[in-house]
mmCIF file of C-alpha atoms and ligand atoms in Angstrom:
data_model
loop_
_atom_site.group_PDB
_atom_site.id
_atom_site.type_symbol
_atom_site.label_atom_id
_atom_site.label_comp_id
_atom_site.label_asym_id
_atom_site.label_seq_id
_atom_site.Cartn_x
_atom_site.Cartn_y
_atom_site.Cartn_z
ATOM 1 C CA UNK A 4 121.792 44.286 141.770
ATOM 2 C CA UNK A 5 125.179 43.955 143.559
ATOM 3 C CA UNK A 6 125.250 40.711 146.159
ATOM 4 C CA UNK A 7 129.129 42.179 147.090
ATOM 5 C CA UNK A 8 130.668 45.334 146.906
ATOM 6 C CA UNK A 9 134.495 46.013 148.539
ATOM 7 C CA UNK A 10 135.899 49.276 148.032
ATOM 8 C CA UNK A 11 139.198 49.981 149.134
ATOM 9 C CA UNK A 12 140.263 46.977 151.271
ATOM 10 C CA UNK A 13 143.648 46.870 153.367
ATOM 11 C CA UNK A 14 144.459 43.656 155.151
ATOM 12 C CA UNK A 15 147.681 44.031 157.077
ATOM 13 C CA UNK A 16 149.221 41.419 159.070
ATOM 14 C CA UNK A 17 151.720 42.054 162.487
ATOM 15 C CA UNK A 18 154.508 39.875 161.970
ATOM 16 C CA UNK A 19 157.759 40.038 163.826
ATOM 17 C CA UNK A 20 159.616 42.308 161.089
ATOM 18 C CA UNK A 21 156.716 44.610 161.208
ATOM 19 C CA UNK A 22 153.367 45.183 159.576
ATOM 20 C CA UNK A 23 153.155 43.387 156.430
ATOM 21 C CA UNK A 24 150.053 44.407 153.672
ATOM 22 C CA UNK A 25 148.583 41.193 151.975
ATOM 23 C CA UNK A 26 145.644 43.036 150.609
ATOM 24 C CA UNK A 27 146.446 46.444 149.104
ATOM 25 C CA UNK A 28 143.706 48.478 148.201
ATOM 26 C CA UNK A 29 140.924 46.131 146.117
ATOM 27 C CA UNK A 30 137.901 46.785 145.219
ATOM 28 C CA UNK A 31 135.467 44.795 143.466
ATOM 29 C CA UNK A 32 132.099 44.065 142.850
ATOM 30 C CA UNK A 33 129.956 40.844 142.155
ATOM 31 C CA UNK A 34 126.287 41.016 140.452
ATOM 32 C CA UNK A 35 123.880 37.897 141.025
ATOM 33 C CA UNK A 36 124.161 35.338 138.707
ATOM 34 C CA UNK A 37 127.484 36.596 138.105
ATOM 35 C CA UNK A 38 130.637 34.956 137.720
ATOM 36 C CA UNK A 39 133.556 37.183 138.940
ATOM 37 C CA UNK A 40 136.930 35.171 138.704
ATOM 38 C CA UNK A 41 139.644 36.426 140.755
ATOM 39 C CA UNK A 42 143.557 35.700 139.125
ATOM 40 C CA UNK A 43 146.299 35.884 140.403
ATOM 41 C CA UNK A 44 149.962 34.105 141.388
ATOM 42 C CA UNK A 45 150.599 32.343 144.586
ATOM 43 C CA UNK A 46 150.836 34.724 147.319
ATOM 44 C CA UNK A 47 149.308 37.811 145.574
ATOM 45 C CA UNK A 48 146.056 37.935 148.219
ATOM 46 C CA UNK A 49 143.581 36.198 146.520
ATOM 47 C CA UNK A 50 142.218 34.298 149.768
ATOM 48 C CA UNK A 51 142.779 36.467 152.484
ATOM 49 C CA UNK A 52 141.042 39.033 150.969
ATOM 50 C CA UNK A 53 138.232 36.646 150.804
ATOM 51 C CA UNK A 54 139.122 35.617 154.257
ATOM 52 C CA UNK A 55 138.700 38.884 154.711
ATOM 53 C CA UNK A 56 134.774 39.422 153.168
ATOM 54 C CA UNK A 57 134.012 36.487 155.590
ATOM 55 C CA UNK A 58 135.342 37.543 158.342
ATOM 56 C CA UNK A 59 137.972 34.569 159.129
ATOM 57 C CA UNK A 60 141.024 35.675 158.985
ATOM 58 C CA UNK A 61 142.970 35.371 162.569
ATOM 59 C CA UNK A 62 143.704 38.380 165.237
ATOM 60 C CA UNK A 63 146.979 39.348 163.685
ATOM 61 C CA UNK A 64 145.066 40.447 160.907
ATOM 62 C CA UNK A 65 143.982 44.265 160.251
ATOM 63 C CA UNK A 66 141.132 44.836 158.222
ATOM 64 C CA UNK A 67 140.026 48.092 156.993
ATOM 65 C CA UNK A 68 137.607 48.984 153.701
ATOM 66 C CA UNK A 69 135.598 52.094 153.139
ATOM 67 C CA UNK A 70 132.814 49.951 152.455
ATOM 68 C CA UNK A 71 132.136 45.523 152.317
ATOM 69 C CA UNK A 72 128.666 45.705 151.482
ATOM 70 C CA UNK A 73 126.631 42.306 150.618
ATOM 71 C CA UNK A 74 123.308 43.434 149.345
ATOM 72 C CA UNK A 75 123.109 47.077 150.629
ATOM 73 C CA UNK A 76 124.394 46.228 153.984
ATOM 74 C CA UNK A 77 128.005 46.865 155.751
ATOM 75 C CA UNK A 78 129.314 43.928 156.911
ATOM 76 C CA UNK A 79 132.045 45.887 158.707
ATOM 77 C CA UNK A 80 129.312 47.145 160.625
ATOM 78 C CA UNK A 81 127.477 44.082 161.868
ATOM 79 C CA UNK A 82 127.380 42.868 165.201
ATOM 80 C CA UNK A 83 129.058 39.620 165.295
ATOM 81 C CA UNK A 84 125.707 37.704 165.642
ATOM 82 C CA UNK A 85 124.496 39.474 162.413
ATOM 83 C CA UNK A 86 127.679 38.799 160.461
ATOM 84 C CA UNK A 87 127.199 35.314 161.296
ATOM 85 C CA UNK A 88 123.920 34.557 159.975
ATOM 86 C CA UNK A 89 125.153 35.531 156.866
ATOM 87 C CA UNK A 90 128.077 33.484 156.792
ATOM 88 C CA UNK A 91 127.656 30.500 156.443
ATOM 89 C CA UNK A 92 124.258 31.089 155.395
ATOM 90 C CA UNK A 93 124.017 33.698 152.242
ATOM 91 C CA UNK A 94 127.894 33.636 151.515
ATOM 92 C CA UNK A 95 129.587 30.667 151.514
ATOM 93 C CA UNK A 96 133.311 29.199 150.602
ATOM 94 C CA UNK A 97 134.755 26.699 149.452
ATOM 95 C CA UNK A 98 138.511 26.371 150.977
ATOM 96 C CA UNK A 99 141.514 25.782 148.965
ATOM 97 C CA UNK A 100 142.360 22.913 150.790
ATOM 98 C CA UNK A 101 139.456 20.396 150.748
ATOM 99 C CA UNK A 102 140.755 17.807 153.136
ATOM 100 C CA UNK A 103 142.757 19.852 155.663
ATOM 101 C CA UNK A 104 138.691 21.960 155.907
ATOM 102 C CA UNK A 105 136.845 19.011 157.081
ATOM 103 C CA UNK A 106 136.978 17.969 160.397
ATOM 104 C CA UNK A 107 138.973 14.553 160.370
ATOM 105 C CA UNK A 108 136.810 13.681 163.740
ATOM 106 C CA UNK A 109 133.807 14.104 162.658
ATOM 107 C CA UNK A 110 130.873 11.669 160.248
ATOM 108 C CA UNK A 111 130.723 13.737 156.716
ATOM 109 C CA UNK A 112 126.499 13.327 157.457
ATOM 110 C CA UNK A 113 127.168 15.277 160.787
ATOM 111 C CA UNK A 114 129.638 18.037 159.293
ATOM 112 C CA UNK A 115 126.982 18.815 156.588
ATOM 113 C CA UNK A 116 124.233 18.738 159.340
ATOM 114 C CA UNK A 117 125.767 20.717 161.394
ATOM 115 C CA UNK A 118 125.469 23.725 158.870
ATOM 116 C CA UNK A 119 121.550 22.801 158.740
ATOM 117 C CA UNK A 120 121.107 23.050 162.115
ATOM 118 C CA UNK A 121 122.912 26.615 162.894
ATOM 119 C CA UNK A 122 121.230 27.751 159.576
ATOM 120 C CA UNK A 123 118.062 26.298 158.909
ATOM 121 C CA UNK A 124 116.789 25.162 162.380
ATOM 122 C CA UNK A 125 115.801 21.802 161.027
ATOM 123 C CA UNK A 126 115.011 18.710 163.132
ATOM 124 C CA UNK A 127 116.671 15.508 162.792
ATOM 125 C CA UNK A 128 115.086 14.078 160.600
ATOM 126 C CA UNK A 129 114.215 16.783 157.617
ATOM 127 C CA UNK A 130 118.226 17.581 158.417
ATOM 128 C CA UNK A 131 119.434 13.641 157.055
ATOM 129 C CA UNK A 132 117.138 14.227 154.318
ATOM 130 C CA UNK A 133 118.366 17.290 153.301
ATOM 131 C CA UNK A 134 122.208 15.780 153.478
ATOM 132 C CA UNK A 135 121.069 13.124 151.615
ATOM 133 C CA UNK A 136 119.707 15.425 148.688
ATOM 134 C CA UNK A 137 122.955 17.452 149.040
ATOM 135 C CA UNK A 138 125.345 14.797 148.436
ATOM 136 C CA UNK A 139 123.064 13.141 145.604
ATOM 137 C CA UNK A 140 123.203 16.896 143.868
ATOM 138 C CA UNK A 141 127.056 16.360 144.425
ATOM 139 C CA UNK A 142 127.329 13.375 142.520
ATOM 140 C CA UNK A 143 128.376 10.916 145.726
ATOM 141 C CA UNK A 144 127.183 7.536 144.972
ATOM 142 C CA UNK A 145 125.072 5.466 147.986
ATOM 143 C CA UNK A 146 124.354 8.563 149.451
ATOM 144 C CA UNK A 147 122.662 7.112 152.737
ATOM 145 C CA UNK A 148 125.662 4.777 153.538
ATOM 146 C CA UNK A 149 128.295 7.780 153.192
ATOM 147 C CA UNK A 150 126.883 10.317 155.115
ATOM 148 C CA UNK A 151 128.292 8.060 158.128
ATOM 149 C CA UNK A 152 132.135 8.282 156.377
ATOM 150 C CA UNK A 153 134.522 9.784 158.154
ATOM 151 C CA UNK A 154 136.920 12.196 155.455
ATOM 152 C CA UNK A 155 140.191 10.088 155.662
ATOM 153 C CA UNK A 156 137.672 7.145 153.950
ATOM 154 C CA UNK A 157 137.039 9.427 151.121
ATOM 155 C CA UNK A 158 139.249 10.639 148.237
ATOM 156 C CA UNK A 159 140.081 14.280 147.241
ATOM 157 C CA UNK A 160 138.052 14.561 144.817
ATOM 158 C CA UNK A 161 134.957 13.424 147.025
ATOM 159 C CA UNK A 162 135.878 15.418 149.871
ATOM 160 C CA UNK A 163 136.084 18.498 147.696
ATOM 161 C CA UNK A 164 132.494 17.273 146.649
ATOM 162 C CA UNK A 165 131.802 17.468 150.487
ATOM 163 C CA UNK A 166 132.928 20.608 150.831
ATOM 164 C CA UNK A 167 130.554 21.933 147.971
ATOM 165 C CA UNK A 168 127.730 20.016 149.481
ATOM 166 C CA UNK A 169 128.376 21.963 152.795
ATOM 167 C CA UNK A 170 128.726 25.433 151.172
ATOM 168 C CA UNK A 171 125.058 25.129 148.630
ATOM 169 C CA UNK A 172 123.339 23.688 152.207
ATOM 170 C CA UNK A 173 121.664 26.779 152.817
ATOM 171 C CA UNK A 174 121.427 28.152 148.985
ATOM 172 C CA UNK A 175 124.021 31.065 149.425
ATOM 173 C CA UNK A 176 123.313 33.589 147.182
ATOM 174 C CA UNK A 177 127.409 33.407 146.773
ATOM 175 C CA UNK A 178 129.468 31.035 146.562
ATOM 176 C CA UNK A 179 133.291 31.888 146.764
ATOM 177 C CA UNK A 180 135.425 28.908 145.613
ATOM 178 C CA UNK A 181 138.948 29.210 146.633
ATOM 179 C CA UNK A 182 140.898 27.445 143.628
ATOM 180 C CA UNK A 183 138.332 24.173 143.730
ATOM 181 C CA UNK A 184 140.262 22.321 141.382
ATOM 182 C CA UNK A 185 144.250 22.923 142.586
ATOM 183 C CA UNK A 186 144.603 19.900 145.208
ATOM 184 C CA UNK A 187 142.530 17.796 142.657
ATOM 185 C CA UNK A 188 143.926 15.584 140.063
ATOM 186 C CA UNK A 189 143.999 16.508 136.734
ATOM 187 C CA UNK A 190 140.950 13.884 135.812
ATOM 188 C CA UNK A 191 139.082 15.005 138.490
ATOM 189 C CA UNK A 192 139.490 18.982 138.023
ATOM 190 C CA UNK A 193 137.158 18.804 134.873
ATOM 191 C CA UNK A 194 134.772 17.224 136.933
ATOM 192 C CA UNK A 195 134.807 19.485 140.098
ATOM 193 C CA UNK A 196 134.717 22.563 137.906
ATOM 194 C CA UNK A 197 131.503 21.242 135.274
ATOM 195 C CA UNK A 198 129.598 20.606 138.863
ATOM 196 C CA UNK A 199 130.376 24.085 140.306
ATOM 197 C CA UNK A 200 129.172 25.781 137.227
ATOM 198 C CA UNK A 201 126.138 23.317 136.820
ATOM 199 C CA UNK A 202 125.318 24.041 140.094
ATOM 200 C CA UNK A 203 125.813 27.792 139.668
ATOM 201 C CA UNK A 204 123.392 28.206 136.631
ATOM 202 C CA UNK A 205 120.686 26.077 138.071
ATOM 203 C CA UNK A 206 120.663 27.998 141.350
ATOM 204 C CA UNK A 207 121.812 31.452 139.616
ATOM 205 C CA UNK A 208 124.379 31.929 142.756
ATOM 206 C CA UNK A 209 126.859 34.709 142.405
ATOM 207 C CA UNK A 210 130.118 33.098 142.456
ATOM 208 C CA UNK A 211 133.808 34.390 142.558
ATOM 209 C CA UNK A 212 136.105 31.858 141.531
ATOM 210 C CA UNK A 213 139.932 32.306 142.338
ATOM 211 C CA UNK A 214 142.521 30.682 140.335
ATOM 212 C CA UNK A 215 145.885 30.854 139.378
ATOM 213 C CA UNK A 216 144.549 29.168 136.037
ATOM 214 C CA UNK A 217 143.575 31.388 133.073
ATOM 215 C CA UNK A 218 142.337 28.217 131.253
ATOM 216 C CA UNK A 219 139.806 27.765 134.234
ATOM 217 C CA UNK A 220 138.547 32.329 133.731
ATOM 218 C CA UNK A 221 137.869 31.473 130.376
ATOM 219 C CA UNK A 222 135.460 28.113 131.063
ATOM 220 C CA UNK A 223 133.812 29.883 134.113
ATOM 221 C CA UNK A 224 133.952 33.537 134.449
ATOM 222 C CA UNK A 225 132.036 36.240 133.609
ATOM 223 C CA UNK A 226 134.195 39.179 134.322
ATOM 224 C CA UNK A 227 137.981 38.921 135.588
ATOM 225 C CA UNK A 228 139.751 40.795 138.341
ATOM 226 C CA UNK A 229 143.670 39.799 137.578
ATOM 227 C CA UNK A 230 145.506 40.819 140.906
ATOM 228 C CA UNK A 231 148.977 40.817 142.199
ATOM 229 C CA UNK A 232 151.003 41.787 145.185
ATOM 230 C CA UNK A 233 147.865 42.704 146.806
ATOM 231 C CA UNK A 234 146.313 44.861 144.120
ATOM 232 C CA UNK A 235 143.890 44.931 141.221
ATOM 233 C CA UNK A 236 146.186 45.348 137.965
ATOM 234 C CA UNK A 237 143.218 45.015 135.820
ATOM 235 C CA UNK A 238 139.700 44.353 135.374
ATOM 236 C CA UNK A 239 137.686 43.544 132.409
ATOM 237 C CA UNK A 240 134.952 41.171 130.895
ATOM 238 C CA UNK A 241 136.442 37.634 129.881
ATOM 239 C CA UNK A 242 136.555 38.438 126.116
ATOM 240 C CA UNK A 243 137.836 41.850 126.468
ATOM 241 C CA UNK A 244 140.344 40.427 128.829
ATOM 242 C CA UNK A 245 141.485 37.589 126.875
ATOM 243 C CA UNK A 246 141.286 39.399 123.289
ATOM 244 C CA UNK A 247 143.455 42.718 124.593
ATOM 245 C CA UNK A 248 144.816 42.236 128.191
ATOM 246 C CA UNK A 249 145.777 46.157 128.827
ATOM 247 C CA UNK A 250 148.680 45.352 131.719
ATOM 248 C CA UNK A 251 151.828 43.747 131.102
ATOM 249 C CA UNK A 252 151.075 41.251 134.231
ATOM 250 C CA UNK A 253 148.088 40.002 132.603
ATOM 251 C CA UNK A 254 149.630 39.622 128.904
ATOM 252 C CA UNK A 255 152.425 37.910 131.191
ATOM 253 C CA UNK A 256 150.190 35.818 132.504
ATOM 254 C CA UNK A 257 148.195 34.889 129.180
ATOM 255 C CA UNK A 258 151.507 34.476 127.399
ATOM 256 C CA UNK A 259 152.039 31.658 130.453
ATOM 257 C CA UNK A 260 149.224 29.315 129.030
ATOM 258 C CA UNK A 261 150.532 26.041 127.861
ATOM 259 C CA UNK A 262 149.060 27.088 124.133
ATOM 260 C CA UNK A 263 151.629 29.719 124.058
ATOM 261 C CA UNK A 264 154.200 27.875 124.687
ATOM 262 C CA UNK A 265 157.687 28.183 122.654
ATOM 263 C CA UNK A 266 158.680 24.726 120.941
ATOM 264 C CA UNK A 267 158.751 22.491 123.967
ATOM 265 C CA UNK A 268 159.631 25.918 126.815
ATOM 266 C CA UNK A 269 156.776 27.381 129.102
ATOM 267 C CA UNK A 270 157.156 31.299 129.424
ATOM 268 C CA UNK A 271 157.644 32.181 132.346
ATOM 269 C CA UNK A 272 156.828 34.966 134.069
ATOM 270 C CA UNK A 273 158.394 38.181 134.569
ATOM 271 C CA UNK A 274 160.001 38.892 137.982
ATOM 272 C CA UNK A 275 159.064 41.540 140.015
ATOM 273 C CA UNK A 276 161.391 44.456 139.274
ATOM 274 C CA UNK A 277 161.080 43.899 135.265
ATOM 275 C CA UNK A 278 157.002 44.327 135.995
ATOM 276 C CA UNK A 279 157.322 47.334 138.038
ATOM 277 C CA UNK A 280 159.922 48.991 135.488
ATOM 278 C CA UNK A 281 157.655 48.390 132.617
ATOM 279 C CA UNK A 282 155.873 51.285 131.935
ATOM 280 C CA UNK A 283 151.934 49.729 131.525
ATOM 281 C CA UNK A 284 152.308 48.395 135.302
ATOM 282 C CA UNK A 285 149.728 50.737 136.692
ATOM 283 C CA UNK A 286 147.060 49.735 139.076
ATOM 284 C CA UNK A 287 143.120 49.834 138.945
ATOM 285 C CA UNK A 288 141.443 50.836 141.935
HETATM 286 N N1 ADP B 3 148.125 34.557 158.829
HETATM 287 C C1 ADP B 3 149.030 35.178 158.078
HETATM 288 N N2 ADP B 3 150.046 35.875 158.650
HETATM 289 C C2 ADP B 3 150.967 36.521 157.897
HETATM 290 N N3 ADP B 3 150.966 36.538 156.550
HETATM 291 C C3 ADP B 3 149.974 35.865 155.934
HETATM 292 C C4 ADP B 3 148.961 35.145 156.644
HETATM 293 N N4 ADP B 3 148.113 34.577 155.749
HETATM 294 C C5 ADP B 3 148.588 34.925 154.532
HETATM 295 N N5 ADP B 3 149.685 35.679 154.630
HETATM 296 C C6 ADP B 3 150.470 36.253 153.530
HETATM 297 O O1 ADP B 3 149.633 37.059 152.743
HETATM 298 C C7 ADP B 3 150.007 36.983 151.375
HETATM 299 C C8 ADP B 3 148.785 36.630 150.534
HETATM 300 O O2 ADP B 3 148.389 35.314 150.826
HETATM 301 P P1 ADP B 3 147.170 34.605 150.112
HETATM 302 O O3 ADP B 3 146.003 35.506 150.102
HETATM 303 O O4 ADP B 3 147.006 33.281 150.758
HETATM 304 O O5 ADP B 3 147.698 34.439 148.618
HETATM 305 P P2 ADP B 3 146.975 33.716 147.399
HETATM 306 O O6 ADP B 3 146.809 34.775 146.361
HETATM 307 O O7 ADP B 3 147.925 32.661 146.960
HETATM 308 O O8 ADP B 3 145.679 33.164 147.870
HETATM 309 C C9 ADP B 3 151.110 35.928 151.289
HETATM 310 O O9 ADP B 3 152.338 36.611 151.218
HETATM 311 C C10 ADP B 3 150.965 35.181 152.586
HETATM 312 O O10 ADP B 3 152.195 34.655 153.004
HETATM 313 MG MG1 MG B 4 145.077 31.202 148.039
#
């Protein structure tokens, strides 16, 4: 069954030069269990459109889709209230930046409790337990004593640990992580990404993982959307993708993986006007 379906989605932005379209037309869908990995560059709408699904982006923002359905119903046509009790709740996401999304004011134990108690309803004390469990199934050592750290006395890596906590508090049925591993070290990437995915199979979450990393589609995902300027270029199944990539962007981007690299030079990749002159540059809707 499909947890997420987005047809035609258009988020446009007022800015002072005029309206300016981040998100061009997608559409996708997730299946449960499913791993859907989003690629793209920098810049080519990867989180606002998923800014978009959860409803977060700010007032300049336009958002229109002929249909953002998660399980059967229309978000776009939720009262606020409703919306909200499923975000949060049944989708959840994992920002790209892991410190600059936790409250610097605020205990770790009472930012995780917090989504407990607008979820859940639980009292006190079944909530501490609860965080407890959630940062033990995290891998944070001396679980008890941390839950009273504020973020600046944590590292990265277990802030971004944090941040997963908070998103599996209410078992989501899916989980969007926004490029989990980019502000991480290198070391601790591996790590990050083997407790998403351990966490993913054992609860059988949906998940939609966006990177800018093809290396990190072909350990996680499923089934690949590759997107750029705001469009879907191309979308296949991992090995169909990675075997015989159909658009020149994606073979661009393949040919960009450090294992294809030329003597000691990175490809890089083509600009803009050399993609769109090509004559494979069609898009996918
Ligand atoms: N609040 C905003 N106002 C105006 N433009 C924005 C805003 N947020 C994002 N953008 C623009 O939308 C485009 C897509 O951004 P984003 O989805 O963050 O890209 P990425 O694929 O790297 O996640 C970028 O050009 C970005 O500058
Ligand atoms: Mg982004």
């Amino acid at each position: 069954m499909a947890l997420l379906e987005i047809e035609n989605l258009v988020v446009e932005f007022a800015t002072a030069s005029g309206p300016f379209r981040a998100v061009d037309g997608i559409s996708l869908s997730v299946n449960e269990g499913e791993v859907l990995a989003i690629v793209g560059e920098s810049g080519s709408g990867k989180s606002v459109s998923m800014l978009a699904v959860m409803g977060l982006l700010p007032w300049t923002a336009k958002v229109t889709a002929d249909r953002m359905a998660f399980r059967g119903r229309d978000l776009m046509k939720l009262s606020s209230p409703d919306r909200r009790k499923i975000i949060g709740k049944d989708i959840a996401m994992i920002f790209q930046e892991p410190i600059a999304s936790l409250n610097p004011c605020f205990t770790v134990g009472f930012q995780i409790e917090e989504v407990l108690r607008e979820h859940l309803g639980l009292d006190g004390k079944a909530r501490r337990r609860r965080a407890i469990e959630l940062l033990k199934a995290v891998g944070i050592p001396d679980p008890e004593e941390r839950l009273g750290a504020f973020p600046h006395q944590m590292s990265g890596g277990q802030c971004q640990r944090v941040m997963i906590a908070i998103a599996i508090a209410c078992n989501p049925k899916l989980l969007i992580a926004d490029e989990p591993t980019t502000a991480l070290d290198v070391t601790i990437q591996k790590q990050i990404l083997d407790l998403l995915m351990r966490l993913q199979t054992e609860h059988g979450m949906g998940m939609i993982m966006i990177t800018h990393n093809m290396g990190v589609v072909a350990e996680t995902a499923d089934r690949v959307v590759v997107q750029y300027r705001g469009r879907k270029m191309e979308e296949a199944d991992v090995l169909s993708l990675f075997e015989a990539p159909k658009h020149a962007y994606t073979k661009a981007l393949l040919s960009a993986l450090p294992e294809n690299a030329v003597g000691d030079r990175l490809p890089t990749m083509p600009d803009f006007a050399t993609l769109e002159a090509s004559q494979d540059l069609g898009t996918l809707r």
